[in-house]
GROMACS .gro file of C-alpha atoms in nm:
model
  325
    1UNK     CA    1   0.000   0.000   0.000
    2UNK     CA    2   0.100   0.355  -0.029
    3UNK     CA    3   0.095   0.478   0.288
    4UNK     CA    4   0.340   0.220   0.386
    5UNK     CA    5   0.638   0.426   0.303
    6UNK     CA    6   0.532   0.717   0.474
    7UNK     CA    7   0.622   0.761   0.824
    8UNK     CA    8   0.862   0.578   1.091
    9UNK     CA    9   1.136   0.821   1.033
   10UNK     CA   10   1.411   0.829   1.232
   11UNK     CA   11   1.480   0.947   1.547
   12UNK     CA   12   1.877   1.066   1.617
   13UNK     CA   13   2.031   1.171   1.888
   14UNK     CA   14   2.250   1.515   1.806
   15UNK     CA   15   2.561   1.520   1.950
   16UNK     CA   16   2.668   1.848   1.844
   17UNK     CA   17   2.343   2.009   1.980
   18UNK     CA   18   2.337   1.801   2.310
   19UNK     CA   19   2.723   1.888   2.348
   20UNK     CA   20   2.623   2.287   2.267
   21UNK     CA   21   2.312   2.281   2.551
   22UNK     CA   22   2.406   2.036   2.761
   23UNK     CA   23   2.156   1.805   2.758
   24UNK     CA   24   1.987   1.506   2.537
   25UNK     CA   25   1.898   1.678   2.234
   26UNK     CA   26   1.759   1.457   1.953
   27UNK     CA   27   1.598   1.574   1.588
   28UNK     CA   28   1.285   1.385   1.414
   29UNK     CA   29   1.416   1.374   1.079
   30UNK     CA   30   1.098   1.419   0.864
   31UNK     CA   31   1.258   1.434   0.524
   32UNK     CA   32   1.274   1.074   0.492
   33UNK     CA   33   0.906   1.014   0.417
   34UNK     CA   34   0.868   0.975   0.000
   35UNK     CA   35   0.776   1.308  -0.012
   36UNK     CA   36   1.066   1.451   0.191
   37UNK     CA   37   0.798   1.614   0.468
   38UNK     CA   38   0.627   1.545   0.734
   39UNK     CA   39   0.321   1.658   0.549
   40UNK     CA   40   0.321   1.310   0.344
   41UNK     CA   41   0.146   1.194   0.723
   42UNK     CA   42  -0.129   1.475   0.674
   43UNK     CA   43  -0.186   1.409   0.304
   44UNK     CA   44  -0.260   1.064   0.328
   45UNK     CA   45  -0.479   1.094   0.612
   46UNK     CA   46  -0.672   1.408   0.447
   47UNK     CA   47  -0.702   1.205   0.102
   48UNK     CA   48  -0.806   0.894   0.261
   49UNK     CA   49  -1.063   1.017   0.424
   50UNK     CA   50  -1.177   1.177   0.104
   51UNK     CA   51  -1.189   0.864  -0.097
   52UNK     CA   52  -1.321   0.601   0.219
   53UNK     CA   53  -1.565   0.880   0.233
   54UNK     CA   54  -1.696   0.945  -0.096
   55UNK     CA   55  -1.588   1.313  -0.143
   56UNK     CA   56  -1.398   1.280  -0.418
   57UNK     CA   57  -1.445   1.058  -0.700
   58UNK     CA   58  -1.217   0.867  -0.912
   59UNK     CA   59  -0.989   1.078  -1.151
   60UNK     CA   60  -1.113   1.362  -0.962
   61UNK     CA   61  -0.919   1.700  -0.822
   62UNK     CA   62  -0.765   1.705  -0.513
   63UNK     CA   63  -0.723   2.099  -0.354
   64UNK     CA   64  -0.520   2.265  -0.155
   65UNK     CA   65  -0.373   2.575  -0.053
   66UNK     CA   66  -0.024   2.477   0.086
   67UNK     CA   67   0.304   2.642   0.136
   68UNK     CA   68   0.475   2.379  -0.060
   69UNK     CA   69   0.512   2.063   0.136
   70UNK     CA   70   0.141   1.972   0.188
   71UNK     CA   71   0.045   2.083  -0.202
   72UNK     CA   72   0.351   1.837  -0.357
   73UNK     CA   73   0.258   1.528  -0.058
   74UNK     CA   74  -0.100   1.551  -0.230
   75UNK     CA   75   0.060   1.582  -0.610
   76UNK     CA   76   0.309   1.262  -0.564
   77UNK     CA   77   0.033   1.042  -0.390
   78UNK     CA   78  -0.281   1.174  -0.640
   79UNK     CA   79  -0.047   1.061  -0.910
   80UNK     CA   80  -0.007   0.722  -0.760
   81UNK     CA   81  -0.372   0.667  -0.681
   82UNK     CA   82  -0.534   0.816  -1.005
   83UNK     CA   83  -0.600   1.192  -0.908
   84UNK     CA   84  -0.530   1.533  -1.019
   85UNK     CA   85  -0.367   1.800  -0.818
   86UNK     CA   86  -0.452   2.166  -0.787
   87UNK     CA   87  -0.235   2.345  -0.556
   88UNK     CA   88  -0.224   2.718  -0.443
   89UNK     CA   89   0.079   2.891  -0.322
   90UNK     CA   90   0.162   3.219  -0.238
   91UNK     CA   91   0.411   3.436  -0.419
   92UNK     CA   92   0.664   3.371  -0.141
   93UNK     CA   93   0.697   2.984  -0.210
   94UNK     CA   94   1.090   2.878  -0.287
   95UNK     CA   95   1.134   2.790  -0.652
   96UNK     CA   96   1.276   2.468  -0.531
   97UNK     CA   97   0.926   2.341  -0.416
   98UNK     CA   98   0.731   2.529  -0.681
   99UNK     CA   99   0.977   2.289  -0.932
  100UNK     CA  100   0.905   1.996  -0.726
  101UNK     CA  101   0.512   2.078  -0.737
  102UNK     CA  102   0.507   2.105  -1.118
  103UNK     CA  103   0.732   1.749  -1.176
  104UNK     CA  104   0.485   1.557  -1.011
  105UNK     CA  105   0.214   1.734  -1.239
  106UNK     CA  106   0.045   1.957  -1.025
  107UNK     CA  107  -0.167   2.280  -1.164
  108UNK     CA  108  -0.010   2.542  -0.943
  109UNK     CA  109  -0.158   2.886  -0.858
  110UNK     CA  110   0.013   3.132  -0.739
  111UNK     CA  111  -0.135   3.375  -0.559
  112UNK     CA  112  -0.086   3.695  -0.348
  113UNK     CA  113  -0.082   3.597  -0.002
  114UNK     CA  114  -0.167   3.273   0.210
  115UNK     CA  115  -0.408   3.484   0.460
  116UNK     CA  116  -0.710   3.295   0.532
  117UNK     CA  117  -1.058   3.255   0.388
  118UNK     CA  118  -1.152   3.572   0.446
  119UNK     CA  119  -0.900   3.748   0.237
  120UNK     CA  120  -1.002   3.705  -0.126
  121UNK     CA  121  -0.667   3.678  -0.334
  122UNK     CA  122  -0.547   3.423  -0.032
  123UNK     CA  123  -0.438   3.096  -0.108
  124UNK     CA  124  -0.730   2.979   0.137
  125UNK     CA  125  -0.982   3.166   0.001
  126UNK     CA  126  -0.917   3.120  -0.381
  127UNK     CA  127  -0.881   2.697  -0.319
  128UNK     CA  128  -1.201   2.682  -0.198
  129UNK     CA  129  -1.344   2.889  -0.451
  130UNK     CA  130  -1.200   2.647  -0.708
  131UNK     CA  131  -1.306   2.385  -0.518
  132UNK     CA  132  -1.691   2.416  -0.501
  133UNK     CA  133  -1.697   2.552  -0.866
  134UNK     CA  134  -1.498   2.296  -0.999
  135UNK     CA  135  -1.678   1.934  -1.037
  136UNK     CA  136  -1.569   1.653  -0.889
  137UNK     CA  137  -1.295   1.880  -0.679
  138UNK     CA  138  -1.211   1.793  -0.325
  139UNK     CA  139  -1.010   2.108  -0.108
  140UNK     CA  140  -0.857   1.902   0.137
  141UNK     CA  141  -0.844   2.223   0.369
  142UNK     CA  142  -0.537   2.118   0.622
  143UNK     CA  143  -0.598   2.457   0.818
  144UNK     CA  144  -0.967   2.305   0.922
  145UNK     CA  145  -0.914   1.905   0.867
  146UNK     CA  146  -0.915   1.705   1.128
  147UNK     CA  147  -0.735   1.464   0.976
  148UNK     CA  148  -0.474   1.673   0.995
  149UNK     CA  149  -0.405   1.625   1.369
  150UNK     CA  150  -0.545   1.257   1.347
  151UNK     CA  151  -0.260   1.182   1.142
  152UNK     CA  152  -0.016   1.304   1.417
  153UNK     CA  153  -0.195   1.198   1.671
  154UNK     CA  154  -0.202   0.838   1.490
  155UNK     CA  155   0.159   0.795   1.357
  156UNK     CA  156   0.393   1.072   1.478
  157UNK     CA  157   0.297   1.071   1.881
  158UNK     CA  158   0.336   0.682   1.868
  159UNK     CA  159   0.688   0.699   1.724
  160UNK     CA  160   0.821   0.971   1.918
  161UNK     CA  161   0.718   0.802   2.237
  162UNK     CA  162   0.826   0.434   2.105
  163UNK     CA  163   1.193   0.598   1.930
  164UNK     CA  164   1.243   0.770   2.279
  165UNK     CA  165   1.174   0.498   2.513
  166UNK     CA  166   0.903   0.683   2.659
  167UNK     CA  167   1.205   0.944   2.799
  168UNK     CA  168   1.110   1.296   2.598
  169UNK     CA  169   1.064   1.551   2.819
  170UNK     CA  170   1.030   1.865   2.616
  171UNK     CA  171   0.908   1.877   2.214
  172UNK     CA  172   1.008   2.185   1.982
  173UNK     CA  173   0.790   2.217   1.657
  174UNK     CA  174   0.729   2.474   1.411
  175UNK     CA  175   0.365   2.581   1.390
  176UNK     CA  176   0.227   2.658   1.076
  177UNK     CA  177  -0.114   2.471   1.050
  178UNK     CA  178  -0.100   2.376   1.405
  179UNK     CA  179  -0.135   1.972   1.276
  180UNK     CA  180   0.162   1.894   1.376
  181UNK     CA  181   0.176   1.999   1.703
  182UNK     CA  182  -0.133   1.939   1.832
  183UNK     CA  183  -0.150   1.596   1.737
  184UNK     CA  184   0.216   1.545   1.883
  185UNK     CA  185   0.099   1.701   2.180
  186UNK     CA  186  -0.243   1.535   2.203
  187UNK     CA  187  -0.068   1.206   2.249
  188UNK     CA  188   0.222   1.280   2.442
  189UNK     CA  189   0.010   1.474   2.713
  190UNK     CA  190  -0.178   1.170   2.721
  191UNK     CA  191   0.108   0.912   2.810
  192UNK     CA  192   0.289   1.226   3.055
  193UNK     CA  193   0.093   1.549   3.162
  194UNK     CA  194   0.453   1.666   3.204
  195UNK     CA  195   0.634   1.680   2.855
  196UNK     CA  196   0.657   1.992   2.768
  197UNK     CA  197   0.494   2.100   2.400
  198UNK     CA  198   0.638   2.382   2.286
  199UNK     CA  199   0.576   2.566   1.942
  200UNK     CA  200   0.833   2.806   1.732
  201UNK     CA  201   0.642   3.084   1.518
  202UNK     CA  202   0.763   3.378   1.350
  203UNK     CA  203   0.752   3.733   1.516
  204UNK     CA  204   0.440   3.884   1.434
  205UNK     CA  205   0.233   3.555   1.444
  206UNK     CA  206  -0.072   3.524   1.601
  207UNK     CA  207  -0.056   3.209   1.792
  208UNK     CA  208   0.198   3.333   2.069
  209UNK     CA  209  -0.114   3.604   2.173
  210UNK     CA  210  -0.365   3.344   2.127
  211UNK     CA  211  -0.197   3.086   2.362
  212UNK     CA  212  -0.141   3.389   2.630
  213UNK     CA  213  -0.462   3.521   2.630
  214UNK     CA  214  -0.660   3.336   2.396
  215UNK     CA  215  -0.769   3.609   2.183
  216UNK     CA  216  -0.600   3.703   1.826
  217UNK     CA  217  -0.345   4.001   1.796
  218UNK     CA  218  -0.388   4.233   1.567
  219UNK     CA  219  -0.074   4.367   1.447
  220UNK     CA  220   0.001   4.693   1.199
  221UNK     CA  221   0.265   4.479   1.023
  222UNK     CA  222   0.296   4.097   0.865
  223UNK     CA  223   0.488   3.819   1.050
  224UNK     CA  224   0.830   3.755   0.924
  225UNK     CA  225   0.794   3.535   0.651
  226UNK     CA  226   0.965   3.223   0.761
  227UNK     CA  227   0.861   2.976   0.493
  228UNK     CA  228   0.607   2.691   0.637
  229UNK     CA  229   0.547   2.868   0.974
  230UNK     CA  230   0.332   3.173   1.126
  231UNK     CA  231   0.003   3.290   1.095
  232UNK     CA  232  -0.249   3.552   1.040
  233UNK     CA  233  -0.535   3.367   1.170
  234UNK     CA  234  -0.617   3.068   1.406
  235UNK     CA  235  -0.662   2.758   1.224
  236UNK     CA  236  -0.900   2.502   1.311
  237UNK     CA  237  -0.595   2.270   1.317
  238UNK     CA  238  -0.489   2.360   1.610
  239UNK     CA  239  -0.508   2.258   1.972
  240UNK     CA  240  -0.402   2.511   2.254
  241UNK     CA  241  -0.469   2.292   2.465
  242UNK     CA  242  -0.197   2.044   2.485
  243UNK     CA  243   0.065   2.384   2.371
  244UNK     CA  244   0.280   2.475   2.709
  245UNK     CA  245   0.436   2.777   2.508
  246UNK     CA  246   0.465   2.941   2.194
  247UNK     CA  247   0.797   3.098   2.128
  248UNK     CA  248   0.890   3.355   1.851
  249UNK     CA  249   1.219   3.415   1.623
  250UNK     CA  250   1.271   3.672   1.338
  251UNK     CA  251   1.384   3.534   0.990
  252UNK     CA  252   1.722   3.663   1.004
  253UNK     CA  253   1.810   3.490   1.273
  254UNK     CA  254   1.659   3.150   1.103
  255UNK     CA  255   1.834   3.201   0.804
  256UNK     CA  256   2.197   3.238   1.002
  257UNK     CA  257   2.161   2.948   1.207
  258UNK     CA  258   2.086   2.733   0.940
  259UNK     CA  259   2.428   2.895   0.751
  260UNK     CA  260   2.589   2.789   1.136
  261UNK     CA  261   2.450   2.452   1.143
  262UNK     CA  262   2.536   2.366   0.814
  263UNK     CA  263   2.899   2.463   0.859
  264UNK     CA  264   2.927   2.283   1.156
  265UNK     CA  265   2.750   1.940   1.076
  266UNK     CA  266   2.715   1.917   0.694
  267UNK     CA  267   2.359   1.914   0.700
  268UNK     CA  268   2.082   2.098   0.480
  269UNK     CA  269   1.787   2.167   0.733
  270UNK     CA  270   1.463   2.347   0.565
  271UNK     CA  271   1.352   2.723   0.738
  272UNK     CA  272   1.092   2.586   0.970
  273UNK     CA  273   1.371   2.322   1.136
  274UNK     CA  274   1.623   2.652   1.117
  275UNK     CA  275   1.380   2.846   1.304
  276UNK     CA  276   1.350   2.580   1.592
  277UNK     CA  277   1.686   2.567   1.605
  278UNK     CA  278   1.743   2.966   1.670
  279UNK     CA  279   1.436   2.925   1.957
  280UNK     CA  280   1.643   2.659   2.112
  281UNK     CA  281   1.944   2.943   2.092
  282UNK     CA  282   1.783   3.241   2.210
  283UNK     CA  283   1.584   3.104   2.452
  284UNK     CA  284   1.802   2.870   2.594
  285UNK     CA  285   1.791   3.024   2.962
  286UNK     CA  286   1.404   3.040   2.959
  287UNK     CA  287   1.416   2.682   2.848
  288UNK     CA  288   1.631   2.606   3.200
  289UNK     CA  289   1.680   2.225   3.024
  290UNK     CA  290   1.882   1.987   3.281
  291UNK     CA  291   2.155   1.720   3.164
  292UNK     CA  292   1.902   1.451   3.192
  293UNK     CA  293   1.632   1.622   2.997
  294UNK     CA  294   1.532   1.503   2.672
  295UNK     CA  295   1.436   1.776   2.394
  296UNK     CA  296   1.331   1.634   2.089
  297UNK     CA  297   1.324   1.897   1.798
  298UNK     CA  298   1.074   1.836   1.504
  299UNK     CA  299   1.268   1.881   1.185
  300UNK     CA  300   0.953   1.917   0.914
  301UNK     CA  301   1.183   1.894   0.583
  302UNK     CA  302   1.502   1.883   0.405
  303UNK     CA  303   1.724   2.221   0.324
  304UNK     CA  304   1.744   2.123  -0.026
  305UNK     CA  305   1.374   2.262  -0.059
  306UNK     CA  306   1.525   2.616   0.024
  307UNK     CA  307   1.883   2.660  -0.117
  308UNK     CA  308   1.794   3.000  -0.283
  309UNK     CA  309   1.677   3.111   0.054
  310UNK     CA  310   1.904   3.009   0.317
  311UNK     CA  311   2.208   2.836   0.144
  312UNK     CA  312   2.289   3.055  -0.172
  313UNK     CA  313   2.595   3.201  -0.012
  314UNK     CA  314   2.655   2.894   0.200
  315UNK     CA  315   2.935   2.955   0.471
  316UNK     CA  316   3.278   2.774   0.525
  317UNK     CA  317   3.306   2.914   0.856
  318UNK     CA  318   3.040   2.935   1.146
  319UNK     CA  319   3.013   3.253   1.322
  320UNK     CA  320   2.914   3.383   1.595
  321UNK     CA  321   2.650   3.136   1.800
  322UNK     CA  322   2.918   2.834   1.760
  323UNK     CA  323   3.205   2.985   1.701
  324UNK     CA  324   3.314   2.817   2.098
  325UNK     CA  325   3.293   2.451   1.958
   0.00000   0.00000   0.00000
């Protein structure tokens, strides 16, 4: 079956990182599902439920508005089951997944902004306007599916706690839909009320306010645009209820860490998992982690999906935040 590739990714402790904070600091290495993302998990789940369901019919369109990952997990597994793909993406997506997207044969859309329904040139808004005037068109919606979380809830909480030995104390994830870490978080609350679930966003993102106070900011200015992260509006994706804390970082200081990292270990990590990895830096005193701990950090995708963006000028030498290594 299809969905048998996709998922049970590996689990790796980081020496560098655990040497850097002094504790057990291990990365969920996403990009080896077939589609490179974690998103493959949300895709099938989404377009399952679709077909078991009878909301889509065969050699029909699946929908989506997506930042990249999500739109090219529903392109490579419509292709394999028989479907069409219609994905929009805003202006801002790399050229590396928009490439990707049209490979698999995807229709792609591009479109101003990735806002939410009610803005009327946003991704959101003009998918689901495709979508019920188009026949035999299905918008998956991962902002408001709850297969989204199911599928994290189902296959990435299980892992985490089996690959860790039931020892993580503390999660990091990006939070862009909110799938990710509220199904994480769902399950792991459910085995310990004491892991920690914590959630990078951009500066400017509305989630950090939401979680505080549980009303939406309204700011003058758009978040930073860290690609696959941040938002304008609360999806119905996610949970605040199993979130501890929402923490923010600016792009620059995503894009140099993942120039650091990269100099220092070799490795291509995508702007979300650069992003978690400048929270872990900034806020490593607020974070207080012990030698014992166990801080798992959710790595969504692989760097080679934004080499225009963060490795163009890629770095020899790390600078400043390792520079004592």
């Amino acid at each position: 079956m299809i969905n048998t590739a996709i998922g049970n990714t590996p689990l790796r402790k980081c020496n560098f990182l655990s040497a850097s904070y002094n504790s057990q600091i291990y990365i969920k290495d996403e990009s080896h599902n077939p589609g490179k993302s974690s998103k493959d998990r949300a895709a099938w789940f989404m377009m399952e439920d679709a077909i078991r369901n009878e909301k889509i019919k065969p050699g029909g369109t699946f929908v989506e508005a997506s930042s990249g990952n999500t739109g090219i997990s529903i392109a490579i597994l419509a292709r394999k089951m028989g479907y069409r793909a219609k994905i929009f993406v805003s202006k801002t997506c790399s050229q590396e997944k928009l490439r990707i997207l049209e490979s698999y044969g995807a229709e792609v859309e591009l479109c101003d902004n990735s806002r939410g329904m009610h803005i009327f040139n946003s991704t959101q808004y003009l998918a689901q306007a495709y979508a019920a005037n188009t026949e035999n068109a299905y918008f998956t919606n991962q902002y408001y599916n709850s297969a989204n979380i199911k599928a994290h809830y189902k296959t990435t909480g299980p892992e985490l706690w089996q690959q860790s030995e039931q020892a993580v104390t503390h999660m990091l994830i990006g939070v862009g839909t909110g799938g990710s870490i509220s199904g994480i978080g769902r399950f792991l609350k459910e085995q310990n009320r004491q892991i920690k679930i914590w959630g990078v966003e951009p500066v400017r993102s509305v989630y950090q306010g939401f979680v505080e106070t549980g009303m939406v900011p309204e700011f003058q200015e758009l978040h930073d645009a860290i690609e696959g992260i941040g938002r304008t509006f609360i999806p119905g994706a996610f949970d605040p209820q199993v979130v501890d804390r929402i923490f923010q970082v600016d792009a620059e200081e995503s894009k140099d860490i993942a120039k650091q990292y990269y100099a220092q270990t070799n490795q291509l990590i995508g702007y979300s998992s650069a992003a978690v990895l400048a929270c872990l830096e900034k806020y490593k005193e607020e974070m207080n982690l012990k030698e014992e701990d166990q801080l798992i950090l959710f790595f969504p995708d692989h760097g080679d999906r934004y080499i225009q963006k963060l490795y163009k000028e890629k770095k020899s030498q790390s600078s400043k935040i390792y520079n004592s290594l």
